[in-house]
Coordinates of N, CA, C and O in Angstrom, one line a residue:
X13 N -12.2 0.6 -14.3 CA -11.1 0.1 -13.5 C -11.1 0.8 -12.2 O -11.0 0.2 -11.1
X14 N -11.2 2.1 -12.4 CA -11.4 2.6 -10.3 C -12.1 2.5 -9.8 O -11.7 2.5 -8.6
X15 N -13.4 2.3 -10.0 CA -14.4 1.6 -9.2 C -14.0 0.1 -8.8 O -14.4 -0.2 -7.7
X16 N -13.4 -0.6 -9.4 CA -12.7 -1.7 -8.9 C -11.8 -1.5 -8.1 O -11.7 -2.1 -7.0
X17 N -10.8 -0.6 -8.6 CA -9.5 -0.4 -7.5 C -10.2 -0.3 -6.1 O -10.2 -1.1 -5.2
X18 N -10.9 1.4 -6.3 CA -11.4 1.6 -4.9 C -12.1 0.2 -4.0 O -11.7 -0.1 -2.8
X19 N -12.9 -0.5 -4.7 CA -13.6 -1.6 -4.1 C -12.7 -2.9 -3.4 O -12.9 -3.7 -2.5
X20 N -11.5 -2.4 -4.4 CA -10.8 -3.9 -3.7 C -9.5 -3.8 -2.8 O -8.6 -4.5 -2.4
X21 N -10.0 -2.4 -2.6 CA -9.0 -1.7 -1.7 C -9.3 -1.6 -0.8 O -8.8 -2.4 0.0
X22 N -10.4 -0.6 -0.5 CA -11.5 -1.0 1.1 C -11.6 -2.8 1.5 O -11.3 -3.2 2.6
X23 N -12.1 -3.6 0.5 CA -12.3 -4.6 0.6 C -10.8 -5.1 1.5 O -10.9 -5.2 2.8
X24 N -9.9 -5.3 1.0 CA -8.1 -5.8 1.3 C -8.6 -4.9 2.7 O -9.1 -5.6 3.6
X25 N -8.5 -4.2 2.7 CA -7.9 -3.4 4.0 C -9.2 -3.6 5.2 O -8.9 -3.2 6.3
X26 N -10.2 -4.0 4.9 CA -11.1 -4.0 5.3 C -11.0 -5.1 6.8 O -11.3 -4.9 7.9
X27 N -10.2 -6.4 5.8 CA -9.6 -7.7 6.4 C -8.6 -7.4 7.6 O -8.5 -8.2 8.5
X28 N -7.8 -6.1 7.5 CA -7.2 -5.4 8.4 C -8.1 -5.3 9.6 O -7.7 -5.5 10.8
X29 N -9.3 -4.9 9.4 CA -10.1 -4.5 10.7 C -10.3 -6.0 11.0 O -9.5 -6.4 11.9
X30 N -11.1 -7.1 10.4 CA -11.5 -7.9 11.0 C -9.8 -8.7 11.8 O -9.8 -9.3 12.8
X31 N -8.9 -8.6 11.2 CA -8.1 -9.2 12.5 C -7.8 -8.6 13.6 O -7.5 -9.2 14.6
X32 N -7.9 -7.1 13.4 CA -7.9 -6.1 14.6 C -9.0 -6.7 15.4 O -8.7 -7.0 16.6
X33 N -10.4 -6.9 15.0 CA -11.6 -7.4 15.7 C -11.3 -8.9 16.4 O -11.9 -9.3 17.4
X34 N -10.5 -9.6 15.7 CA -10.4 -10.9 16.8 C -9.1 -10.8 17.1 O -8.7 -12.0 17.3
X35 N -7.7 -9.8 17.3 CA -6.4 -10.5 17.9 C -6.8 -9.2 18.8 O -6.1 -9.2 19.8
X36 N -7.7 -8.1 18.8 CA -7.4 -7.3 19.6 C -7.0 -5.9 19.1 O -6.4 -5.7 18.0
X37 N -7.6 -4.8 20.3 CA -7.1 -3.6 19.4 C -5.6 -3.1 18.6 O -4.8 -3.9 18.8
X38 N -5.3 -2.0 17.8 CA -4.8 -1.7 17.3 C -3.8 -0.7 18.0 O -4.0 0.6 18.0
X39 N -2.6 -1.4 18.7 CA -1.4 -1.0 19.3 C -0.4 -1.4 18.9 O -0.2 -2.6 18.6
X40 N 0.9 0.0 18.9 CA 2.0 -0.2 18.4 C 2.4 -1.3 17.6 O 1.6 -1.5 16.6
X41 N 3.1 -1.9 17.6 CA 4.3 -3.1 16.5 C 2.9 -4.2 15.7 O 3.1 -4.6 14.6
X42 N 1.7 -4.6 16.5 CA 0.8 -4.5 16.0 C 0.4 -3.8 14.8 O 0.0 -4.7 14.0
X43 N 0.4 -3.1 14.4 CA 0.0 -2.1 13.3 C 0.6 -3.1 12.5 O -0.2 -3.6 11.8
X44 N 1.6 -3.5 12.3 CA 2.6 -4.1 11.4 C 2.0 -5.2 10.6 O 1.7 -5.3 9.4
X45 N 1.8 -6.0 11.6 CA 0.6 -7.4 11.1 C -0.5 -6.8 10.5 O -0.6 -7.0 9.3
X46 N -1.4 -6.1 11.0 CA -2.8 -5.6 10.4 C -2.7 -5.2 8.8 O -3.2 -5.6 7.7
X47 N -1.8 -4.0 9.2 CA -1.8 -3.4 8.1 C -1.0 -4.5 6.8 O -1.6 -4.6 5.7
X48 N 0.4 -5.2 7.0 CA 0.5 -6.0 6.0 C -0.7 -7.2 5.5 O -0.6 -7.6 4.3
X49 N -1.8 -7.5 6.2 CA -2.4 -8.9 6.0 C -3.3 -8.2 5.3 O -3.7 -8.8 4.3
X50 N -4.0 -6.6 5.7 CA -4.7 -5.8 4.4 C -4.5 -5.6 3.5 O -5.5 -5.7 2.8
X51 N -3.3 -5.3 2.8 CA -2.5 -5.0 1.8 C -2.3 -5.9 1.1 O -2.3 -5.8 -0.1
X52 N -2.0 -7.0 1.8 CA -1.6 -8.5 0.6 C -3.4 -9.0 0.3 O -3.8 -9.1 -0.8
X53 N -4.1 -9.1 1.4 CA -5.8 -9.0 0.6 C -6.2 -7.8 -0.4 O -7.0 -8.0 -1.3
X54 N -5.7 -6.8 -0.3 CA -6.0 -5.7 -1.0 C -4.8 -5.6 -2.7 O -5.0 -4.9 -3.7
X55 N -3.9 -6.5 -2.3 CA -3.1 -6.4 -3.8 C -3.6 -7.5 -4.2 O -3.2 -7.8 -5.3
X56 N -4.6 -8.6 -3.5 CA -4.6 -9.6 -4.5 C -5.7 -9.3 -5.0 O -6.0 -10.0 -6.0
X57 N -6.7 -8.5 -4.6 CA -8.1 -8.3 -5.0 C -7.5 -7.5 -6.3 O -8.0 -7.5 -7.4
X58 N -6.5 -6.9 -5.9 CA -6.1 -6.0 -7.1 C -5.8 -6.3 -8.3 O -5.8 -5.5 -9.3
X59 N -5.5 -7.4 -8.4 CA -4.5 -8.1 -9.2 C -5.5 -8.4 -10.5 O -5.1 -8.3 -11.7
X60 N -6.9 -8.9 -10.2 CA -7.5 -8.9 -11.7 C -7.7 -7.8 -12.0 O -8.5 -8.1 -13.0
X61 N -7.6 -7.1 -12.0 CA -8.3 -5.6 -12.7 C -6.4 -5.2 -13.5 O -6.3 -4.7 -14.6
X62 N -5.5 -5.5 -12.8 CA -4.6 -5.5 -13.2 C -3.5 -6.1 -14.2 O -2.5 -5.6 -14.8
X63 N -4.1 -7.4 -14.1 CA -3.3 -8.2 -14.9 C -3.7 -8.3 -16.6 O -3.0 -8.9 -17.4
X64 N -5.3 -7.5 -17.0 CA -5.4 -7.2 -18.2 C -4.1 -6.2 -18.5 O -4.1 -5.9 -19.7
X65 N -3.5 -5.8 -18.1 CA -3.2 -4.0 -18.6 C -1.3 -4.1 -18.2 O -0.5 -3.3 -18.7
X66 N -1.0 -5.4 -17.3 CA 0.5 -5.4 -16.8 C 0.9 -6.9 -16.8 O 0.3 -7.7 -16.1
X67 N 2.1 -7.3 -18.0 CA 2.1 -8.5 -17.7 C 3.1 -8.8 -16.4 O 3.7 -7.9 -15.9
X68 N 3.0 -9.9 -16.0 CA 3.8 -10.2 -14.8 C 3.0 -10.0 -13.5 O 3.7 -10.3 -12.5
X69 N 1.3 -9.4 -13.3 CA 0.9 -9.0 -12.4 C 0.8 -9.5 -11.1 O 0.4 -8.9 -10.2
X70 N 1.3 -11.1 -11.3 CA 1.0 -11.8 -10.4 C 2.5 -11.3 -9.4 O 2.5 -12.2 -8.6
X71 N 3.3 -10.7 -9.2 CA 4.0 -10.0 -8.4 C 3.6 -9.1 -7.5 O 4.0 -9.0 -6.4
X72 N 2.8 -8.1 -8.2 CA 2.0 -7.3 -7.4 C 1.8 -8.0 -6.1 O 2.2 -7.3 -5.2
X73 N 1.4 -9.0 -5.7 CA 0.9 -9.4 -4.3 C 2.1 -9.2 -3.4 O 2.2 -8.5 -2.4
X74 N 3.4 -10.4 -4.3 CA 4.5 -10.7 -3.7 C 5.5 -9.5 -3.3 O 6.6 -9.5 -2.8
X75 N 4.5 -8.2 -3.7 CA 5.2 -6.6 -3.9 C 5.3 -5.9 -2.4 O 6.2 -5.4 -1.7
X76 N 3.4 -6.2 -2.1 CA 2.8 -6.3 -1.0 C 2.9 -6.7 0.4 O 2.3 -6.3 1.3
X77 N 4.0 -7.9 0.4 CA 4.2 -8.7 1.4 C 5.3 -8.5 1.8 O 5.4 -8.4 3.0
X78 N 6.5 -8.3 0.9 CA 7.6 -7.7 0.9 C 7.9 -6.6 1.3 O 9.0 -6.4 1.9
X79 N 7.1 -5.7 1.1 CA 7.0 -4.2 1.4 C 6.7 -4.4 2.8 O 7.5 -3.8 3.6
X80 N 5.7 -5.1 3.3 CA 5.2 -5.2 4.9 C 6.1 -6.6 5.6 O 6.0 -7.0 6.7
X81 N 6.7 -6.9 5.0 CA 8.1 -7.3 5.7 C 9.2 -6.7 6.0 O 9.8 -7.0 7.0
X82 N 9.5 -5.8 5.2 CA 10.7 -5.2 4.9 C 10.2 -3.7 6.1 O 11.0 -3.5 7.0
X83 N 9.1 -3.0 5.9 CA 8.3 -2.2 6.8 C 8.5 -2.9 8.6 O 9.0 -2.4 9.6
X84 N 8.1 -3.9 8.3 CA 8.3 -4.8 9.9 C 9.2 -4.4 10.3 O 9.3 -3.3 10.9
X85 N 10.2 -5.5 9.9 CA 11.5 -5.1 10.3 C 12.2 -3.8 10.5 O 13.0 -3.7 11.4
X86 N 12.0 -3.0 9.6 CA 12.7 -1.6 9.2 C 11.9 -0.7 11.5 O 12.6 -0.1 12.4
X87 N 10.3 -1.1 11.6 CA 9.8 -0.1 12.0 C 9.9 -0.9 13.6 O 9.5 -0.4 14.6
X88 N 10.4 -2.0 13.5 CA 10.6 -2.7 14.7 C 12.3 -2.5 15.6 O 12.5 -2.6 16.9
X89 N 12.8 -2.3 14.9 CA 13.8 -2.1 14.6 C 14.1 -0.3 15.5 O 14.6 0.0 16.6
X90 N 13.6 0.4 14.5 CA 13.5 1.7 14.7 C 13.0 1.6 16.4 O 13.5 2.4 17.1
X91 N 12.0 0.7 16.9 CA 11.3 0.7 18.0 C 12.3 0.3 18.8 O 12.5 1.3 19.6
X92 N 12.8 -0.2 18.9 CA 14.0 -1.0 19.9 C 14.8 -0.1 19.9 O 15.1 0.3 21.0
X93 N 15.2 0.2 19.2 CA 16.5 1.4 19.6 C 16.0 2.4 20.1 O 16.7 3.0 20.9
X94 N 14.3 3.0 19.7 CA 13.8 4.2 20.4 C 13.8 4.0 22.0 O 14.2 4.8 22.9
X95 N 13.1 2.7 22.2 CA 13.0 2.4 23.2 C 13.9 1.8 24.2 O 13.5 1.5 25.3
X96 N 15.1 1.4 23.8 CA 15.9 1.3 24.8 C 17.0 2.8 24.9 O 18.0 2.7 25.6
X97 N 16.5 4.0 24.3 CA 17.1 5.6 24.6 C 16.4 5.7 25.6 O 16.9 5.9 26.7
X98 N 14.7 5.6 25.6 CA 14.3 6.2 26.3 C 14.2 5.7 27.6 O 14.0 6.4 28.6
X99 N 14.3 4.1 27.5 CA 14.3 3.4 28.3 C 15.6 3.4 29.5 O 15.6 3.1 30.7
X100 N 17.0 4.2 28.4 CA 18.2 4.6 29.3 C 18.3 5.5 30.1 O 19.1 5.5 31.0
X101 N 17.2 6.4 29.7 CA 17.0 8.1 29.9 C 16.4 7.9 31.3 O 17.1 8.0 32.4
X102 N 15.1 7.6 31.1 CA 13.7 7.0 31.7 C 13.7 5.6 32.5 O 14.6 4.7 32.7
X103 N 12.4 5.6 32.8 CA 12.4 3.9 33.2 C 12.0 3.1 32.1 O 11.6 3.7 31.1
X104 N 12.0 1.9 32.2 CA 12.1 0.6 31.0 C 10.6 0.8 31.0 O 10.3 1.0 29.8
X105 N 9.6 0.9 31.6 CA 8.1 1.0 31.2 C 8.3 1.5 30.4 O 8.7 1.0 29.4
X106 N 7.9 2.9 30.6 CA 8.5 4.3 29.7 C 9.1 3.7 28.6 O 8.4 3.5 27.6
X107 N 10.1 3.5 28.4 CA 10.4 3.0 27.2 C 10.0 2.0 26.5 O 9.6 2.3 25.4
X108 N 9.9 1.1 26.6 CA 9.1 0.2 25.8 C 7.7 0.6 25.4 O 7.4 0.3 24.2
X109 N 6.8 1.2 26.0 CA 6.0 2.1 25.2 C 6.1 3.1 24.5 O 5.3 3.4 23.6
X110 N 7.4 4.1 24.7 CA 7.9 4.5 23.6 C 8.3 4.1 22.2 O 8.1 4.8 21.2
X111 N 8.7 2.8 22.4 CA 9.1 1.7 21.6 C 8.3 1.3 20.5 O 8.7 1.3 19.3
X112 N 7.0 1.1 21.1 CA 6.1 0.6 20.6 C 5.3 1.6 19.9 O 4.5 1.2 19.1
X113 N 5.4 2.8 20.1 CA 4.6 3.9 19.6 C 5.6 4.2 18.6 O 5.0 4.4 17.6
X114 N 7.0 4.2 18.3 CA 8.4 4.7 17.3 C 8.0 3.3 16.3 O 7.9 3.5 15.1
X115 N 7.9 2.5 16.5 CA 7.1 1.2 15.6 C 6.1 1.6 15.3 O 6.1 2.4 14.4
X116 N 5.6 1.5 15.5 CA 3.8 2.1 15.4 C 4.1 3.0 14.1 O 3.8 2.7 12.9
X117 N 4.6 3.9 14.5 CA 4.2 5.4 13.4 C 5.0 5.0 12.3 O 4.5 5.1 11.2
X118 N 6.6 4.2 12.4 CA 6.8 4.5 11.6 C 6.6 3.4 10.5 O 6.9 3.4 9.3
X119 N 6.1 2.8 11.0 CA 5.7 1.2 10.1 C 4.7 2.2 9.2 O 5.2 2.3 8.0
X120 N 3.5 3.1 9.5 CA 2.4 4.0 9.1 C 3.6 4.8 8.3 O 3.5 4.5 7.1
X121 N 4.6 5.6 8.5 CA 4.7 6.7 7.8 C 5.3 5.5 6.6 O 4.7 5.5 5.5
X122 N 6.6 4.3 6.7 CA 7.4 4.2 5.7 C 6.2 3.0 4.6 O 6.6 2.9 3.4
X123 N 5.1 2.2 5.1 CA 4.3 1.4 4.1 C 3.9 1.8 3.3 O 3.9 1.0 2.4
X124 N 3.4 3.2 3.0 CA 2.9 3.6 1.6 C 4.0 3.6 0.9 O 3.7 3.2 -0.3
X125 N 5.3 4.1 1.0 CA 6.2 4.6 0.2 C 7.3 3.0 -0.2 O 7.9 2.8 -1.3
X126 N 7.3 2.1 0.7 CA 7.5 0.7 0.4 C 7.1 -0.1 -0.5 O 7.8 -0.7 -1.3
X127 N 5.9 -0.2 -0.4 CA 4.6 -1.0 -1.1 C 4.9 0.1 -2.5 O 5.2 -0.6 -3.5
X128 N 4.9 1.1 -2.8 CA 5.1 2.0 -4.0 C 6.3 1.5 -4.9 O 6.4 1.3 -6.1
X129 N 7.3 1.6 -3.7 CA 9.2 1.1 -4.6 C 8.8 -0.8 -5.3 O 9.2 -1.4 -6.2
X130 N 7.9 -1.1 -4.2 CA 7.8 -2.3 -4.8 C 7.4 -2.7 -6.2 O 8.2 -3.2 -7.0
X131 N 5.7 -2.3 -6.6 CA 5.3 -2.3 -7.4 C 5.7 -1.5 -8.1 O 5.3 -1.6 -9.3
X132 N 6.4 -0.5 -7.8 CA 6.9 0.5 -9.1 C 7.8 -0.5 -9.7 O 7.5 -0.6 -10.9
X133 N 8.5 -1.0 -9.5 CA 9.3 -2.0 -10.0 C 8.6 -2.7 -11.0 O 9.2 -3.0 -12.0
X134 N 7.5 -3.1 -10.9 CA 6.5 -3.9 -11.7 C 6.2 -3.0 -13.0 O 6.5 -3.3 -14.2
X135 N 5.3 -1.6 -12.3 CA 5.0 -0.7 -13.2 C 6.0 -0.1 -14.3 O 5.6 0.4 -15.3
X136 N 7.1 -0.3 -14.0 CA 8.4 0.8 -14.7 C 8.9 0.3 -16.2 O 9.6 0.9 -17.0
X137 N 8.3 -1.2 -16.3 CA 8.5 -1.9 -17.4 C 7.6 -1.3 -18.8 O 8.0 -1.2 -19.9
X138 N 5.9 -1.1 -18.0 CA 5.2 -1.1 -19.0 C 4.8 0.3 -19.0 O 4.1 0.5 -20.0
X139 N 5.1 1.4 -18.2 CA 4.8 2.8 -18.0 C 6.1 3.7 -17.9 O 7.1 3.4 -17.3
X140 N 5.8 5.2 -18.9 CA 6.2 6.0 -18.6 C 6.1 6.9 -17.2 O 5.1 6.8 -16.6
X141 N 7.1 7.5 -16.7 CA 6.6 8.1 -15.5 C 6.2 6.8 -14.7 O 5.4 7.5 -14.1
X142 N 6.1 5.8 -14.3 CA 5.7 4.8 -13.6 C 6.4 5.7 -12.3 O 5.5 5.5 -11.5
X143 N 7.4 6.6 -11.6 CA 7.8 6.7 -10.7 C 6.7 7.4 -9.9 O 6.9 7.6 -8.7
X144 N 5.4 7.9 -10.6 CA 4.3 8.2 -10.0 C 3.3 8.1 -9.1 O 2.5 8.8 -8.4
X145 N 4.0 6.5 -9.4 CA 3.6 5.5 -8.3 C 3.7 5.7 -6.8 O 2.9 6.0 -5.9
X146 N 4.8 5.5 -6.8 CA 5.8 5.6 -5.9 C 4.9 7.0 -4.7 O 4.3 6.8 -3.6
X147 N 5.2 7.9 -5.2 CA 4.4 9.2 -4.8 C 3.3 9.1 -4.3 O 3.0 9.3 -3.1
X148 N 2.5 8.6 -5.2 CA 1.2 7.9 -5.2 C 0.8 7.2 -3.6 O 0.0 7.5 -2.7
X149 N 1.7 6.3 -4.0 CA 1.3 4.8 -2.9 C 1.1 5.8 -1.5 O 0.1 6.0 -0.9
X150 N 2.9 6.5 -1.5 CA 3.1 7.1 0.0 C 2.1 8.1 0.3 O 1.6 8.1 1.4
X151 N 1.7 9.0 -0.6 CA 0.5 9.7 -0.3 C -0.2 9.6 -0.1 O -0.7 10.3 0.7
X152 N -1.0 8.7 -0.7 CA -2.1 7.6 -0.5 C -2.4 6.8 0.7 O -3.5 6.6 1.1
X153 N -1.0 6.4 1.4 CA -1.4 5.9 2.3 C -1.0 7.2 3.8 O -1.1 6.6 4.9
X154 N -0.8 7.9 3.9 CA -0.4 9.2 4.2 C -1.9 10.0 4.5 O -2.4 10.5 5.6
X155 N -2.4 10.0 3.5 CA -3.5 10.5 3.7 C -4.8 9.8 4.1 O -5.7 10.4 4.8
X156 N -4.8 8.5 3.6 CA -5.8 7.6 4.1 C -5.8 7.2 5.5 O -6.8 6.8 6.1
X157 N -4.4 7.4 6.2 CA -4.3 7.4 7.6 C -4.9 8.2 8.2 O -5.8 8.0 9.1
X158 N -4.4 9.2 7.6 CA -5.7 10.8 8.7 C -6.7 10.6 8.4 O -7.5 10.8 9.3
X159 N -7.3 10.1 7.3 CA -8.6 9.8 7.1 C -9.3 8.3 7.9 O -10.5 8.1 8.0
X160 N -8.5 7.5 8.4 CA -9.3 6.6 8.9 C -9.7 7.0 10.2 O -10.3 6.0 10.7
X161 N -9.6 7.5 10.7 CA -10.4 7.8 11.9 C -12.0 8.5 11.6 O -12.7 8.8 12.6
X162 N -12.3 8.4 10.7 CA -13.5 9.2 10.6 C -14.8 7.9 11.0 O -15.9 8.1 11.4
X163 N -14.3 6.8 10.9 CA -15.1 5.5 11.5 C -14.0 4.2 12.3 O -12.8 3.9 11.9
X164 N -14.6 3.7 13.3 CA -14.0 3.2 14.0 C -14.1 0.9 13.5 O -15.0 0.2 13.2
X165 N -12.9 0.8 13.6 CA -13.3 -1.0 13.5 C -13.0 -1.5 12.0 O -12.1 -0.9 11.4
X166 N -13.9 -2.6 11.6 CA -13.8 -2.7 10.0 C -13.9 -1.7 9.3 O -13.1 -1.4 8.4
X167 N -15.0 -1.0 9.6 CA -15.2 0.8 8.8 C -14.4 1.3 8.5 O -14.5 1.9 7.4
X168 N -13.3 1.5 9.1 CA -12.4 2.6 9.7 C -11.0 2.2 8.7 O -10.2 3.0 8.2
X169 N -11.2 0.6 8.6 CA -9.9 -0.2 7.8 C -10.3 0.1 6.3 O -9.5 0.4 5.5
X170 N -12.2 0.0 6.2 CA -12.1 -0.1 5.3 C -12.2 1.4 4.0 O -12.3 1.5 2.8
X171 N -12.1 1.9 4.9 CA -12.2 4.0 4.7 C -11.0 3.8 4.4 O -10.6 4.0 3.2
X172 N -9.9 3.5 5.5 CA -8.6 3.7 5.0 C -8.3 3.2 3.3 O -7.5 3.7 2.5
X173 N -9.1 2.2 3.3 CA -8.7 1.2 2.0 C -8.7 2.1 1.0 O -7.8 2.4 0.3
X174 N -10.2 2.6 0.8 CA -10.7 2.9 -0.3 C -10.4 4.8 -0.3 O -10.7 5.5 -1.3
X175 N -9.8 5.4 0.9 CA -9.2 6.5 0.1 C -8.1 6.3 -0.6 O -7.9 6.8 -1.7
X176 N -6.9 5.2 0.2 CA -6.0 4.8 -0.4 C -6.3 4.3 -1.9 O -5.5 4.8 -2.7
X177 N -7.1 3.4 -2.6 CA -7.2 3.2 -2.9 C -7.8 4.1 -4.1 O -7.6 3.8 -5.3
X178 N -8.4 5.3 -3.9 CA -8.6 6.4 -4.7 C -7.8 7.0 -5.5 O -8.0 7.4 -6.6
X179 N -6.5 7.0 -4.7 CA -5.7 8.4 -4.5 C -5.1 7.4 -5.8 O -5.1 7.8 -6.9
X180 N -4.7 6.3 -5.5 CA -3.6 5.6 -6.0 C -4.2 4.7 -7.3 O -3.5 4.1 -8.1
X181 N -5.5 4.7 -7.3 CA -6.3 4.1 -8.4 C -6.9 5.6 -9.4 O -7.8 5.3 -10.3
X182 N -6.5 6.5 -9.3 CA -6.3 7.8 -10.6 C -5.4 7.9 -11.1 O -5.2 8.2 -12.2
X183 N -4.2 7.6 -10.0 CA -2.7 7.2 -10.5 C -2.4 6.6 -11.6 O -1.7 7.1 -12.5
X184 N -3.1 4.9 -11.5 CA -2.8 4.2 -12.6 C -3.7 4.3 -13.8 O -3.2 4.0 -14.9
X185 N -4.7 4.9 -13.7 CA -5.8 4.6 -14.7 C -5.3 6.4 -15.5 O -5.6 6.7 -16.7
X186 N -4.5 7.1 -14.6 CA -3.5 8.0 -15.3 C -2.5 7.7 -16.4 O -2.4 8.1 -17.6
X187 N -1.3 6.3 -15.6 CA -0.9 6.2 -16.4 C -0.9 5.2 -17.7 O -0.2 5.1 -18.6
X188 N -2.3 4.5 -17.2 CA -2.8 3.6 -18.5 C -3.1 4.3 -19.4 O -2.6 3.9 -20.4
X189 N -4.1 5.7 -19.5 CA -4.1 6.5 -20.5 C -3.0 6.9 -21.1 O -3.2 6.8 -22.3
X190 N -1.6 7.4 -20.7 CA -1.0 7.7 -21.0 C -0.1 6.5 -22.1 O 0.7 6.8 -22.9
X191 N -0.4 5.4 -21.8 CA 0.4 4.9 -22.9 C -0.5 4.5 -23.6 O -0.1 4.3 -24.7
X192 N -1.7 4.2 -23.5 CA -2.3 4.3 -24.9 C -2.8 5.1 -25.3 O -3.9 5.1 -25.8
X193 N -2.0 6.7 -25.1 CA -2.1 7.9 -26.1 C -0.7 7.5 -27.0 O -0.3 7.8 -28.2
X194 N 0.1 6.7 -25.6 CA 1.5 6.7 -26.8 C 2.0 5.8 -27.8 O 3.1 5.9 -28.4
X195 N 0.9 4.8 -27.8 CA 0.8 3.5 -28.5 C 0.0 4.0 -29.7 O -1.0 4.8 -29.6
X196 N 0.6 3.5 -30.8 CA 0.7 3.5 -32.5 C -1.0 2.4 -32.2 O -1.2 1.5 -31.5
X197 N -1.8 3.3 -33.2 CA -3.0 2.7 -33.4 C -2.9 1.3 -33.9 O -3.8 0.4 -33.7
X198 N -1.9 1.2 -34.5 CA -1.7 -0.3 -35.3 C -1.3 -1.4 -34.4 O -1.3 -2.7 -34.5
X199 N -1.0 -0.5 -33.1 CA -0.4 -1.6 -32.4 C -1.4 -1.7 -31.3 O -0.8 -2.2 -30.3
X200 N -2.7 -1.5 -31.1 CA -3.5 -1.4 -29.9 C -4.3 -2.2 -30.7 O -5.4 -2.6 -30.2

């Protein structure tokens, strides 16, 4: 199963680079679109490896999209108000690029930990500890950030994928073991 996770993670997020490669580089409130349109390719790639092991998995996607809507808004949001302080302070240039950078980051800092409350919701039915998740996602994507710079373009999307995809694919295959340590032989 992690060899799949990882693969269909890089893969999803991969699709992040190729829209970065035809709408244009990767600035501010932008981030927003990329990274959600990776994530919903990358939970649906997800989704077979998943739906042996979780019933209902066909949510997972709709976990994904939601999360990068809800991220949107939340980090657009946050931008506008950054940027019309600094824009009060400052000149309106100045600010609106401010704007766009307080979007930017925080779309990045709050998607892992979004996309996590989502599907944890999914997870919490059939897993102990499922709140692992949660930790998981935001770390995961936390850290796959600092790590995508190490290649630039689809590479770079798709690096991010698949450390994300690591971090958060030991996660599950953690807590899959764990319930069939806790599942009665008679019932497996």
């Amino acid at each position: 199963m992690l060899p799949w996770w990882v693969l269909a993670s890089a893969g999803g997020y991969a699709v992040g680079g190729l829209i970065e490669a035809a709408a244009g580089p990767l600035t501010g409130v932008a981030v927003i679109g990329y990274v959600t349109a990776g994530g919903t390719v990358a939970a649906t790639l997800q989704w077979p490896a998943l739906r042996w092991h979780v019933s209902g998995a066909g949510r997972w996607v709709a976990g994904a999209i939601v999360a990068g809507a809800v991220v949107g808004v939340t980090s657009i949001a946050l931008g506008v108000v950054a940027g019309l302080g600094a824009g009060a302070v400052g000149d309106a240039d100045a600010g609106r690029a401010f704007g766009a950078d307080v979007a930017g980051v925080s779309a990045a800092v709050l998607y892992g930990a979004a996309v996590g409350v989502m599907q944890w919701r999914l997870l919490r039915r059939r897993f102990t500890r499922a709140g692992r998740w949660v930790l998981a996602s935001a770390a995961g994507w936390i850290v796959a950030g600092l790590t995508a710079g190490i290649a630039e373009g689809i590479a770079g999307w798709a690096v991010l994928g698949a450390v994300y995809g690591a971090i958060t694919g030991l996660v599950l295959v953690l807590l899959l073991r764990r319930r069939e340590s806790e599942t009665p032989a008679a019932e497996r």
